[in-house]
Amino acid sequence: MTFDLNTLRGSSIALSILVILVPWSLWSLSTARQHQKKVLGSYPPYAPGRLPIVGHLPYLAQNITVQELFRRWSLEAGPIFTVQLGTKRWVILNSMEAINALIVGRSTIYSSRNISETLVNIVFNGGK
């Protein structure tokens, strides 16, 4: 039985690559899942009906006000919930107790954040 030296070298290289790539791939998947759980776990529960990619955007096109939509979602998800609008996540506070606890009670944490112009236009009718 004869061994071809080129075949043996090719097999050794392929085996070496396999030995390195399989553990690295498993480690990468595990790390990515842990990171995803950590990031997603830090938000309140999502409002019902979230769709892939677009999130809750289609619900804003319904023939009801945003306030009514948020009220309905709060009945199912509670007074604090997350709404996904495309790639952005919004945390909705839908009760005076939640607002007092998070905005008034922890105002120094949130004081440097900008208010979205879209939010001002929708909720406050353009500040008028």
PDB file of C-alpha atoms in Angstrom, residues 35-45 80 82 89 91:
ATOM      1  CA  HIS A  35     -25.154  38.717  24.203  1.00  0.00           C
ATOM      2  CA  GLN A  36     -28.580  38.600  22.562  1.00  0.00           C
ATOM      3  CA  LYS A  37     -30.206  37.380  25.785  1.00  0.00           C
ATOM      4  CA  LYS A  38     -28.433  40.101  27.751  1.00  0.00           C
ATOM      5  CA  VAL A  39     -29.534  42.883  25.377  1.00  0.00           C
ATOM      6  CA  LEU A  40     -33.111  41.692  24.870  1.00  0.00           C
ATOM      7  CA  GLY A  41     -33.524  40.794  28.529  1.00  0.00           C
ATOM      8  CA  SER A  42     -32.943  44.395  29.595  1.00  0.00           C
ATOM      9  CA  TYR A  43     -36.122  45.682  27.938  1.00  0.00           C
ATOM     10  CA  PRO A  44     -39.691  45.392  29.229  1.00  0.00           C
ATOM     11  CA  PRO A  45     -41.941  42.896  27.439  1.00  0.00           C
ATOM     12  CA  ILE A  80     -44.507  49.460  30.854  1.00  0.00           C
ATOM     13  CA  THR A  82     -41.599  47.913  24.480  1.00  0.00           C
ATOM     14  CA  ARG A  89     -37.187  50.172  20.213  1.00  0.00           C
ATOM     15  CA  VAL A  91     -40.188  51.865  25.951  1.00  0.00           C
TER      16      VAL A  91
END
